[in-house]
Short mmCIF file of C-alpha atoms and ligand atoms in Angstrom, two decimals:
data_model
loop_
_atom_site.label_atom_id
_atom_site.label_comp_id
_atom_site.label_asym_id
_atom_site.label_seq_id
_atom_site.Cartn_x
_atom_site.Cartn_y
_atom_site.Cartn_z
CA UNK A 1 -21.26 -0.72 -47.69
CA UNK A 2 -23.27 1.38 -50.52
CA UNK A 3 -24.21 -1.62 -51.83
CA UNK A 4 -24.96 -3.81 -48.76
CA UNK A 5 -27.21 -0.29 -48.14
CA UNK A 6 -28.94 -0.90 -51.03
CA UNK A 7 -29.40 -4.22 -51.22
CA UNK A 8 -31.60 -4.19 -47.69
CA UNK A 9 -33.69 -1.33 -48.61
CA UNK A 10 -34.55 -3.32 -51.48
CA UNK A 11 -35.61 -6.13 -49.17
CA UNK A 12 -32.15 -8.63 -50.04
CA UNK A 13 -31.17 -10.96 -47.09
CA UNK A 14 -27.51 -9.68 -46.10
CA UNK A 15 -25.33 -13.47 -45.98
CA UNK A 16 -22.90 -14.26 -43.22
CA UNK A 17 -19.95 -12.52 -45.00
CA UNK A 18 -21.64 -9.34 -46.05
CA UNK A 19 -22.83 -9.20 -42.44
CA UNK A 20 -19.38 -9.99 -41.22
CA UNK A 21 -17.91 -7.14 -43.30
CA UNK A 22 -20.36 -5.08 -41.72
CA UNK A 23 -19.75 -5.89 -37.95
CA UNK A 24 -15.83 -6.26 -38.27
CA UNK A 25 -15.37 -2.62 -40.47
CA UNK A 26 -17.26 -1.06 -37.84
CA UNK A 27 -15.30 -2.52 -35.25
CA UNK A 28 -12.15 -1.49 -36.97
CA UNK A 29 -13.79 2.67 -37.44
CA UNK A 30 -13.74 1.57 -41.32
CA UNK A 31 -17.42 2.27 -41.63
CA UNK A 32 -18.85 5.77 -40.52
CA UNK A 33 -21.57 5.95 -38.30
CA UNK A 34 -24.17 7.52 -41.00
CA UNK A 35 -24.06 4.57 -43.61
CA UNK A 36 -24.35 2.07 -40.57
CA UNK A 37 -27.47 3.86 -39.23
CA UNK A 38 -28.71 4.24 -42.70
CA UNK A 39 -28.64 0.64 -42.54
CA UNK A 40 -29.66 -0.05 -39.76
CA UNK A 41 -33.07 2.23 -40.62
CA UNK A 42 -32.92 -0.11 -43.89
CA UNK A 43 -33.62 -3.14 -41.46
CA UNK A 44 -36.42 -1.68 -39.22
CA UNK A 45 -38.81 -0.89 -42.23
CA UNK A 46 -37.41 -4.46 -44.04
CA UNK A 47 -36.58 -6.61 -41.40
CA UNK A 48 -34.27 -9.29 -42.04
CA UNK A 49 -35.22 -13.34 -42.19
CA UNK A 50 -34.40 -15.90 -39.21
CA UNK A 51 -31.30 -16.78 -41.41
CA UNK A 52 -30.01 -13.02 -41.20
CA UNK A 53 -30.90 -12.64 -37.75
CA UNK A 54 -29.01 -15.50 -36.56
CA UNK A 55 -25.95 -15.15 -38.73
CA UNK A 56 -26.04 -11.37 -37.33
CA UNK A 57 -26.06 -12.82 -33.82
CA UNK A 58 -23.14 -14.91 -34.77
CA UNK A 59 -20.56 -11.98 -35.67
CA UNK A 60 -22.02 -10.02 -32.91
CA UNK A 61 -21.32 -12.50 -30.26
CA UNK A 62 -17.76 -13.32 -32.10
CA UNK A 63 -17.11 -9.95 -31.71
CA UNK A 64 -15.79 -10.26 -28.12
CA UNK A 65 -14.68 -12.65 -25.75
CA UNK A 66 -17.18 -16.06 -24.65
CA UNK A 67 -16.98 -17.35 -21.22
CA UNK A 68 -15.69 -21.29 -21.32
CA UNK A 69 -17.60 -22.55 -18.68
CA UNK A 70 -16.52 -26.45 -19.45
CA UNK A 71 -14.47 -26.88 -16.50
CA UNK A 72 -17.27 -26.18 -14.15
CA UNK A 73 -19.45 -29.51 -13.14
CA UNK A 74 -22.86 -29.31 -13.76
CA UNK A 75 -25.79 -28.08 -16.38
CA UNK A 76 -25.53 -24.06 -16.88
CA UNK A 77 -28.90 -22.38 -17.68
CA UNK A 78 -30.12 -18.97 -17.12
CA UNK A 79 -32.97 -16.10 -17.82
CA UNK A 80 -33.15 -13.55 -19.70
CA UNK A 81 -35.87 -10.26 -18.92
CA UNK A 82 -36.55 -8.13 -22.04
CA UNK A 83 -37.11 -5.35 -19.25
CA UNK A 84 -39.90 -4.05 -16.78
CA UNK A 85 -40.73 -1.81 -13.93
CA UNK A 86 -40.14 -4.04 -10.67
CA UNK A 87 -38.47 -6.57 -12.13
CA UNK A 88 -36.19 -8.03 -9.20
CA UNK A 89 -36.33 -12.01 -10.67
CA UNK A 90 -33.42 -12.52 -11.23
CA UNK A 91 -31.78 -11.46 -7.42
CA UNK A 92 -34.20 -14.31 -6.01
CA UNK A 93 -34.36 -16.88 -9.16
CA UNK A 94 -30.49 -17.00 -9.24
CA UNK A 95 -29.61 -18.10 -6.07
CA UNK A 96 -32.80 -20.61 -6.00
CA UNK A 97 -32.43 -22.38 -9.45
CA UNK A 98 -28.42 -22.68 -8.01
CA UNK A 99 -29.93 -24.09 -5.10
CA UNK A 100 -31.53 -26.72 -7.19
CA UNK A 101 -28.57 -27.97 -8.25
CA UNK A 102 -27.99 -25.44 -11.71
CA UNK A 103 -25.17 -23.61 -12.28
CA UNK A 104 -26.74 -19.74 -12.77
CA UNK A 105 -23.97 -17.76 -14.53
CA UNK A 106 -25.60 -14.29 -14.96
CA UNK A 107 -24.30 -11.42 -16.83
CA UNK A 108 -26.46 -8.58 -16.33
CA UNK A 109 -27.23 -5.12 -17.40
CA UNK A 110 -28.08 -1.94 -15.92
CA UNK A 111 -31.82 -0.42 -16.05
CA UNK A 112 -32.27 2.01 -19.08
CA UNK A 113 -35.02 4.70 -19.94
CA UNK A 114 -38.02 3.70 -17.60
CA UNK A 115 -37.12 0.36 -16.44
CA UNK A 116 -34.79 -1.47 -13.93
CA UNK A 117 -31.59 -3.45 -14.30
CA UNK A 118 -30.26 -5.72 -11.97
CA UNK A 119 -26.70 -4.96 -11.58
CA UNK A 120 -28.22 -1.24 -10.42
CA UNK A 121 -30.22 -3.02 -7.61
CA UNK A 122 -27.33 -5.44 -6.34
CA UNK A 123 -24.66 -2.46 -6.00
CA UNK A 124 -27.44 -0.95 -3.86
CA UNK A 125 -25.94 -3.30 -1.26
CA UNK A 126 -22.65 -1.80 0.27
CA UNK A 127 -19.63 -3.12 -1.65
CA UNK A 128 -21.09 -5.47 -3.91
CA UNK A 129 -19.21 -5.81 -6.37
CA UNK A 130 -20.20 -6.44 -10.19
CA UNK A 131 -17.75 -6.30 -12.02
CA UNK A 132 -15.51 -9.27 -10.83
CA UNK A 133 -11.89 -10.94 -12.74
CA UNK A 134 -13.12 -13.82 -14.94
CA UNK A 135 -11.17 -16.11 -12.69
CA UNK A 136 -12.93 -14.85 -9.47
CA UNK A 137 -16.18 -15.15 -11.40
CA UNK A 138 -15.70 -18.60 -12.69
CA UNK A 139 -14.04 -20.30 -9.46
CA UNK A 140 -17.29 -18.52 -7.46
CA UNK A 141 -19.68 -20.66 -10.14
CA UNK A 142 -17.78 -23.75 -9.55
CA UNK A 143 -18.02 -23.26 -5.15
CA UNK A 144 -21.68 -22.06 -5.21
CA UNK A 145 -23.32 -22.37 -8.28
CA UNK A 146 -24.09 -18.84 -8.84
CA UNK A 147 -22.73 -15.54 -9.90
CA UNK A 148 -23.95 -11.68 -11.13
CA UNK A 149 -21.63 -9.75 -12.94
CA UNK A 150 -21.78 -6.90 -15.67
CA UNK A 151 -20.71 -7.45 -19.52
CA UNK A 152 -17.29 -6.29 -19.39
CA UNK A 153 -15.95 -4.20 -22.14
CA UNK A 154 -14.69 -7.62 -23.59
CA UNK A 155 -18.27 -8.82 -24.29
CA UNK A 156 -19.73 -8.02 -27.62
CA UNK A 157 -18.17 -4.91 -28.62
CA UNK A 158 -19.85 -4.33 -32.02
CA UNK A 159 -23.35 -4.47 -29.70
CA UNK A 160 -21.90 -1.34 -27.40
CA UNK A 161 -21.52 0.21 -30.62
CA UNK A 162 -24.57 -0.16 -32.53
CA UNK A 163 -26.74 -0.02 -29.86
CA UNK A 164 -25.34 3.63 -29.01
CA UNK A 165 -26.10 4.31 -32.93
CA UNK A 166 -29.53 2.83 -32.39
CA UNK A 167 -30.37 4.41 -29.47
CA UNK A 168 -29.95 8.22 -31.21
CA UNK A 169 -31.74 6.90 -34.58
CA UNK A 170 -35.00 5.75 -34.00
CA UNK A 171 -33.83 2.30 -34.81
CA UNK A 172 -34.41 0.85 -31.44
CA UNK A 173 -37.75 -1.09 -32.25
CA UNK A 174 -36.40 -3.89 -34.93
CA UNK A 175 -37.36 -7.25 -33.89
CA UNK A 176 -34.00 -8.95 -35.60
CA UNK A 177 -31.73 -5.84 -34.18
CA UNK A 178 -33.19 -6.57 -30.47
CA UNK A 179 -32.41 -10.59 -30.82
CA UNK A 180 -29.01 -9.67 -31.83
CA UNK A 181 -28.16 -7.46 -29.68
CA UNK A 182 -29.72 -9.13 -26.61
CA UNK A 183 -27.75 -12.26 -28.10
CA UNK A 184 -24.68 -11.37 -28.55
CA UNK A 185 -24.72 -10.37 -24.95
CA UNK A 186 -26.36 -12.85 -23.15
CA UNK A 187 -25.05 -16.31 -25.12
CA UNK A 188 -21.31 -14.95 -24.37
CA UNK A 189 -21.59 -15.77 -20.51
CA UNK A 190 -21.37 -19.96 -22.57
CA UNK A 191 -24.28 -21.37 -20.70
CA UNK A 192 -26.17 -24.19 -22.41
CA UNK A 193 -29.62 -23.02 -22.44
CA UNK A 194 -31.67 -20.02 -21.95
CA UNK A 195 -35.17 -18.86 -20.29
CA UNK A 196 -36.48 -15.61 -22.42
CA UNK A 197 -39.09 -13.55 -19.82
CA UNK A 198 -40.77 -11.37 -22.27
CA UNK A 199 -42.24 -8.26 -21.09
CA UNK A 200 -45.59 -7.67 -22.62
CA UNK A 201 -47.65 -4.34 -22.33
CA UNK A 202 -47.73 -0.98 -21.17
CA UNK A 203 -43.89 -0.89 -19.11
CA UNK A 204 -42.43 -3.62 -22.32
CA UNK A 205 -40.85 -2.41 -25.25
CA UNK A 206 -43.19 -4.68 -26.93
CA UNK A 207 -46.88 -3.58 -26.42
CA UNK A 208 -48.97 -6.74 -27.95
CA UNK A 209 -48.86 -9.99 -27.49
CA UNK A 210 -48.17 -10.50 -31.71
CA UNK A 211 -44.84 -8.39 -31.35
CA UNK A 212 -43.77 -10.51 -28.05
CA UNK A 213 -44.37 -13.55 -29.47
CA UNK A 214 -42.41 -12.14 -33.04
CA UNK A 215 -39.46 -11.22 -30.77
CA UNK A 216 -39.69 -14.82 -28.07
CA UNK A 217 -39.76 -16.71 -31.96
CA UNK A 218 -36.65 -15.09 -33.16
CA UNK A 219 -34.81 -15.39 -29.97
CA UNK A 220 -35.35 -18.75 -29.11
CA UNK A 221 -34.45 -19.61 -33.57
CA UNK A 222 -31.63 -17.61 -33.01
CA UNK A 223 -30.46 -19.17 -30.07
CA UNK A 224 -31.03 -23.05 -31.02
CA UNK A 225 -29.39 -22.32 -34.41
CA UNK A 226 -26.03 -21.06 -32.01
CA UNK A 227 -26.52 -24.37 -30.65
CA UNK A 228 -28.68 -23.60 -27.06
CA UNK A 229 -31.52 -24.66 -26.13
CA UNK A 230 -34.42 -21.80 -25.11
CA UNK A 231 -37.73 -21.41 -24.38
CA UNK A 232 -39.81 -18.05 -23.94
CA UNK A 233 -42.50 -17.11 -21.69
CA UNK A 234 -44.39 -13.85 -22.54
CA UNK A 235 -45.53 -12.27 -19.60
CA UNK A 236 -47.50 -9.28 -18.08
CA UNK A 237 -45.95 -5.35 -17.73
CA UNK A 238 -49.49 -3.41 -17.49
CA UNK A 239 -48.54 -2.97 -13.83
CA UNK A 240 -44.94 -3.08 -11.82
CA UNK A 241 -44.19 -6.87 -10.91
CA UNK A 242 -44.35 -6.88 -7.21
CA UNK A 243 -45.07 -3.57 -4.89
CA UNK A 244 -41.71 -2.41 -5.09
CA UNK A 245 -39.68 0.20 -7.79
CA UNK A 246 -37.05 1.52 -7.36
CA UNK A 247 -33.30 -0.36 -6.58
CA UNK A 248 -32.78 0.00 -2.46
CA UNK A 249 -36.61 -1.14 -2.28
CA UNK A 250 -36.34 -3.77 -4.58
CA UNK A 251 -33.25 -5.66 -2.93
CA UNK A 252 -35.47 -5.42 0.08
CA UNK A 253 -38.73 -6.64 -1.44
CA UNK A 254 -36.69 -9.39 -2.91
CA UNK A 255 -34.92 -10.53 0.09
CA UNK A 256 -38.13 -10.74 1.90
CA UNK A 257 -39.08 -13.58 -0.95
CA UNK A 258 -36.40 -15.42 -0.39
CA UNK A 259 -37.15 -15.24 3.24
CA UNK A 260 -40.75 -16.57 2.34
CA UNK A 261 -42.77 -13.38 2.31
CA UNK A 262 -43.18 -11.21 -0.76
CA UNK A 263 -45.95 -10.59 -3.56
CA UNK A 264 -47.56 -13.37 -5.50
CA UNK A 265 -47.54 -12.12 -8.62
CA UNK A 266 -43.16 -12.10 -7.86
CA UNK A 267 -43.21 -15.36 -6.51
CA UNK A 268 -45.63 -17.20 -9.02
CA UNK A 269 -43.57 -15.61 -11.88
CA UNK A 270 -40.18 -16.33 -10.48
CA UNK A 271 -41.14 -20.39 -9.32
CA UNK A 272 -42.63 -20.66 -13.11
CA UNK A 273 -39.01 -19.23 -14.68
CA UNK A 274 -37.10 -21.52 -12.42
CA UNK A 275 -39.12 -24.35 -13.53
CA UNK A 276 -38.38 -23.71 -16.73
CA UNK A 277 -34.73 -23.63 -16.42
CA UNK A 278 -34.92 -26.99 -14.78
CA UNK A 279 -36.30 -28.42 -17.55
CA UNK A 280 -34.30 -26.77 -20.04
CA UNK A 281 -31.47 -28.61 -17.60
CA UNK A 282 -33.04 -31.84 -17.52
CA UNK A 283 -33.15 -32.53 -13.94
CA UNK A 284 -37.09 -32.74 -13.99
CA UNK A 285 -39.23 -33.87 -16.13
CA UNK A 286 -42.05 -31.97 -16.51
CA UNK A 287 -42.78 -28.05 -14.95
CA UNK A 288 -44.59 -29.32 -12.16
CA UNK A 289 -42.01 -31.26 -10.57
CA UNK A 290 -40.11 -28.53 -11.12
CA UNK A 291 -42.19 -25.82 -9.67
CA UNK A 292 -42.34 -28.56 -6.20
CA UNK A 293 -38.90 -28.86 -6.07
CA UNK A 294 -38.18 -24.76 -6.06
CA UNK A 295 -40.93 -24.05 -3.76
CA UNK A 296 -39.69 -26.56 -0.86
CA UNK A 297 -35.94 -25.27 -1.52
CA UNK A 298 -37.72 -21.36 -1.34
CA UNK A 299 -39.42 -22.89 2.26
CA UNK A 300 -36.55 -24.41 3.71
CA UNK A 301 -34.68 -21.37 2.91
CA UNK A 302 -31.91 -23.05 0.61
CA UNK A 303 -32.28 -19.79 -1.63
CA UNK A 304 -31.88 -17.70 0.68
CA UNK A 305 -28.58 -19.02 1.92
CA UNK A 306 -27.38 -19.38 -1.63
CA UNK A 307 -27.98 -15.19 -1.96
CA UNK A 308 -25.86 -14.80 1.46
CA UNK A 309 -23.46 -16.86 0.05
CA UNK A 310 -23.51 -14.58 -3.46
CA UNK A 311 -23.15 -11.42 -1.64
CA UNK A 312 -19.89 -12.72 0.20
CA UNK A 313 -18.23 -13.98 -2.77
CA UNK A 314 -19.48 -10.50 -3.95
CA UNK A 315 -17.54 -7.99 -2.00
CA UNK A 316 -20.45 -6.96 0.32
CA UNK A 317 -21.70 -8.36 3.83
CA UNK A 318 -24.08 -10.79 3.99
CA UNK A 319 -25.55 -9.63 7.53
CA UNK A 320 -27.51 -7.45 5.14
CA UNK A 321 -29.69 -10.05 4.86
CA UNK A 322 -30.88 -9.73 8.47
CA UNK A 323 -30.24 -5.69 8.77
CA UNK A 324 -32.17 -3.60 6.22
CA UNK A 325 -30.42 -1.20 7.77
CA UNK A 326 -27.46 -1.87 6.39
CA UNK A 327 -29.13 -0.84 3.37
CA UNK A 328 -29.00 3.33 1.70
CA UNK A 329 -32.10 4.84 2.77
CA UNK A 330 -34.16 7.85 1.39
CA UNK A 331 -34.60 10.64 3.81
CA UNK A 332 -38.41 11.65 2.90
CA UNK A 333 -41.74 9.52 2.37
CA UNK A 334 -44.73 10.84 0.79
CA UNK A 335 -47.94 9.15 1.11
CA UNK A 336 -50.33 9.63 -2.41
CA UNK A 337 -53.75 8.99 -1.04
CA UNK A 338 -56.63 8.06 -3.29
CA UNK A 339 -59.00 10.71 -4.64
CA UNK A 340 -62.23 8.29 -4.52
CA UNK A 341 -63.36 5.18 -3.82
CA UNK A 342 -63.27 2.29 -6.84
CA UNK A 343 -61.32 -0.62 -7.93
CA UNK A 344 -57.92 -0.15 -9.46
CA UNK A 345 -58.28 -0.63 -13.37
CA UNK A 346 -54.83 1.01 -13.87
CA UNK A 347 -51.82 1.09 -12.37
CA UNK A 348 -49.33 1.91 -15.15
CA UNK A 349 -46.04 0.53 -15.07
CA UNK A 350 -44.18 2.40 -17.62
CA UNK A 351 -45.51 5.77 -15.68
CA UNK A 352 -44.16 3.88 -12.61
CA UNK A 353 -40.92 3.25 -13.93
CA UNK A 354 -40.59 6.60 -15.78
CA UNK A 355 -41.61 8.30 -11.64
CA UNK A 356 -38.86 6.50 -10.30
CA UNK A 357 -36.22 7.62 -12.98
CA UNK A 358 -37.24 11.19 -12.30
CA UNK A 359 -36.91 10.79 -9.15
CA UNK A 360 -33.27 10.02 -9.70
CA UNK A 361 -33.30 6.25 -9.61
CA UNK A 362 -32.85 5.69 -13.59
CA UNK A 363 -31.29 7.03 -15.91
CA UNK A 364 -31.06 8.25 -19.71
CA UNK A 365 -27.72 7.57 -20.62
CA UNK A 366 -24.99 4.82 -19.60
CA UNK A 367 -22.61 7.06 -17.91
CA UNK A 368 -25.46 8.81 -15.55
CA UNK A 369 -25.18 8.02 -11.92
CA UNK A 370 -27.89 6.94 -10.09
CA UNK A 371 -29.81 7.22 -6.65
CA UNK A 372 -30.42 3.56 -5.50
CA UNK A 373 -32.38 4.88 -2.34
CA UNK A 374 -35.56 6.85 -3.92
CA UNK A 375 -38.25 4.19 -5.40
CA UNK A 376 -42.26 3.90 -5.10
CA UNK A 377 -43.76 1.35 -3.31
CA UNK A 378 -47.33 0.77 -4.43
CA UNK A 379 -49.49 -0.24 -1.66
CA UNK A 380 -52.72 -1.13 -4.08
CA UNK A 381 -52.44 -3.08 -6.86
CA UNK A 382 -54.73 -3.58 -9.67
CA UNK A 383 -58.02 -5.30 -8.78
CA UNK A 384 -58.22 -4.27 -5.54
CA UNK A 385 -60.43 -1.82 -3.74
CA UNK A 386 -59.40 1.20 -1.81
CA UNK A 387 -61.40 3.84 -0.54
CA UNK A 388 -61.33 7.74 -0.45
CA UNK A 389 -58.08 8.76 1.42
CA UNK A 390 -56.36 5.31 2.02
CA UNK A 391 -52.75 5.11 0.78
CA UNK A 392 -52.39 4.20 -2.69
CA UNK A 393 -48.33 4.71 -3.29
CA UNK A 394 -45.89 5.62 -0.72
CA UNK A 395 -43.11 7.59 -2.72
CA UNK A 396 -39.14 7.85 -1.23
CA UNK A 397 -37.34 10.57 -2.20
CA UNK A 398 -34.12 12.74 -0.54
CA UNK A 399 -35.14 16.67 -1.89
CA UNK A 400 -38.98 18.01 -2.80
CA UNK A 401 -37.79 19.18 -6.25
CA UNK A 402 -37.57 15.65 -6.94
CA UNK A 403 -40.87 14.71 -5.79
CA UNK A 404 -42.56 17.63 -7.76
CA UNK A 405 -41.54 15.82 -10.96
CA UNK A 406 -43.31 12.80 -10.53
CA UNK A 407 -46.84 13.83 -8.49
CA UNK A 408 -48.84 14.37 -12.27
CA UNK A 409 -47.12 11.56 -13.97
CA UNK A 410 -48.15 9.40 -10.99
CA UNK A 411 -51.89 10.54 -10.85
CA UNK A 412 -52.60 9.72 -13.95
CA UNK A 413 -50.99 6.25 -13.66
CA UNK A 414 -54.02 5.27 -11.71
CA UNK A 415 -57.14 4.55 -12.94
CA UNK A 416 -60.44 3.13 -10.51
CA UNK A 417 -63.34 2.15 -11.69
CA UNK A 418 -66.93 1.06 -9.51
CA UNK A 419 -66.98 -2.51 -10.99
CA UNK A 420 -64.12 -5.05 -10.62
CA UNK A 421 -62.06 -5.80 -13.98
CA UNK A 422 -60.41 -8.94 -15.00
CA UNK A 423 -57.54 -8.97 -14.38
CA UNK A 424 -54.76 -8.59 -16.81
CA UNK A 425 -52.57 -12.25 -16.99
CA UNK A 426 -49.45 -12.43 -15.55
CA UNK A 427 -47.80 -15.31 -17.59
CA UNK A 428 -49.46 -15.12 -21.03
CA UNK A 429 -48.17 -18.18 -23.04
CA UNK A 430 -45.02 -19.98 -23.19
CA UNK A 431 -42.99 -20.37 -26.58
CA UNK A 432 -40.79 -23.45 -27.56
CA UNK A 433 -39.76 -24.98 -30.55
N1 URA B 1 -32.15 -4.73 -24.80
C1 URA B 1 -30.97 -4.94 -25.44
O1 URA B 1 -30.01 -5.43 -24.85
N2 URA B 1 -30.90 -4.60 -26.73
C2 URA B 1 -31.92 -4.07 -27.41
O2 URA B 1 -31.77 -3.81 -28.59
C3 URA B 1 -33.14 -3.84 -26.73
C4 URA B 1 -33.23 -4.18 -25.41
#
């Protein structure tokens, strides 16, 4: 491991044995923590080539147990979110693309540091269940084409490990550690192609445009050298996608999309990543087609049936659907009212994000329970015009000590300005091979 130490600071490219040495002795407690994260520092100042990263991917993934999806009918795709702040995609682009006819096999995480993860929102919903037996899980693919559940402690073990190393060293940031560890997580649910949404911008862990299209490059190599096919879109996180942060909010707010309503900027972004997976299926043949096909089933409310049909199979009651108030609620509002008139330049996502984990709804470590009722809804959105003493955020929260936390963070998300701004983007570029 001394060696394999010094070989990377000195800029060598690790091969598929050293690197399986290094991810099965770890495994096995035969190589301590500090020469790992000595390592691992080695690789975020010297990176590693595509080669590397994929090989790296490779004993990651191998490190646990892969789905085998073979015996259910039909072309498995799915998405993948790098993270953001109102971020609910995936509850309403699930159930849709499976109501297009593609199996959606999602494994999921949980929201870390400022931003949201979707198994959090689902188990907002009384009973729903996310961890599920692999049987349950695969015979609930095969009878509705769509499925949520968390990685199991059976899924990529080494990633558990060195992302918990990672996380306490500074050693977060590395484009080739990110791919692998997203990776070896997401390609172990064994469907046969991948969507990559990556976040761009204030609320992203990548915060230009060069480093999200480093990162969409190196998954989608990675990936197509494992053998599945993947393309990237890199897309917007100045502001939260959609009005709603925060988990109870966010089923809600998503719900309401699959019911028709909801934001644009959620529903453009959402029909566009469904589109994609269609194509990465084959059933259309170009994104347009695709993006018809999802809005009529969206219309006709095919999606929405598909999410009933997801929550039964998943422990809770569907009625939900109908009843918000089925749904946890937070026992106080507070209404932020603008200090001027003006245009919103600002509305930043990560201080968003960070408001709502403060307020209880996030959290900093794994273990850490969270409040799924607490959550911000932002009334104005960038680009729009509000005037002195309108509502600008309505904040839910259950005790004041909690809402004292957030009130600076939250004024100085917002910025207005006299003149109107462009507008920042929403789906920047799209990456294939
Ligand atoms: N998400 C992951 O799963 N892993 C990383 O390293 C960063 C974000």
């Amino acid at each position: 491991m001394t060696e394999l130490i010094e070989k990377k600071k000195r800029r060598g490219s690790l091969s598929a044995e050293e690197l399986r040495f290094i991810v099965t002795g770890s495994l096995k407690g035969e190589i301590p923590d500090y020469q790992l994260a000595a390592l691992f520092m080695a690789i975020k100042f010297q990176g590693m080539d595509q080669r590397e990263t994929t090989d790296l991917t490779r004993e990651m993934l191998n490190s646990g147990k892969v789905l085998e999806l073979e015996s259910i009918p039909g072309k498995k795709i799915d998405k993948h979110s790098t993270g953001g702040v109102g971020d609910k995609v995936s509850l309403i682009l699930a159930p849709l693309v499976a109501s297009a006819g593609v199996v959606v096999p999602m494994l999921s995480g949980r929201g870390l540091g400022h931003t949201g993860g979707t198994l959090d929102k689902l188990e907002s919903i009384p009973g729903f269940q996310t961890t599920l037996p692999i049987p349950h899980f695969l015979k609930q693919l095969s009878h509705i084409g769509v499925g949520i559940i968390g990685q199991s402690g059976e899924i990529a073990p080494a990633d558990r490990l060195f992302y918990a190393l990672r996380d306490v060293t500074g050693t977060v940031d590395s484009i080739p550690l990110i791919t692998a560890s997203i990776l070896s997580k997401k390609l172990a649910e064994g469907a046969e192609g991948y969507v990559f949404d990556v976040k761009v911008g204030q609320g992203a862990f990548m915060k230009t445009v060069e480093e999200a299209r480093a990162l969409s490059f190196s998954l989608i190599s990675a990936s197509s050298e494992i053998g599945k096919k993947a393309s990237a879109l890199i897309t917007s996180m100045e502001q939260p996608l959609g009005e709603m942060v925060g988990n109870t909010l966010e089923v809600k707010e998503a719900i309401d999309t699959l019911k028709g309503g909801g934001p644009t900027d959620l529903i453009e972004l959402t029909l566009q990543l469904g589109a994609e997976m269609l194509l990465l299926a084959g059933t259309v043949r170009n994104i347009e087609d695709g993006l018809k096909i999802l809005q009529a089933k969206l219309q006709r409310g095919e999606a929405l049936d598909r999410f009933r049909e997801m929550v039964r199979w998943q422990g809770a009651d569907p009625r939900v659907v109908d009843d918000y108030r089925q749904l946890p609620q937070a026992k106080e509002r507070w209404e932020m009212r603008s200090p001027s008139d003006g245009y919103i330049s600002k509305l930043d996502a990560y201080e968003v994000g960070l408001a709502v984990k403060r307020l209880g709804g996030g959290r900093e470590s794994l273990q850490q329970k969270i409040d799924p009722t607490v959550g911000i809804m932002c009334v104005k959105r960038m680009g729009e015009w509000i005037r002195k003493g309108e509502i600008l955020m309505e904040i839910y929260y259950n005790n004041s000590q909690q809402l004292s936390k957030v009130i600076d963070g939250l004024s100085s998300a917002v910025e207005l300005s006299k003149e109107r701004e462009a507008l920042p983007s929403l789906i920047k570029e799209k990456i294939s091979l």
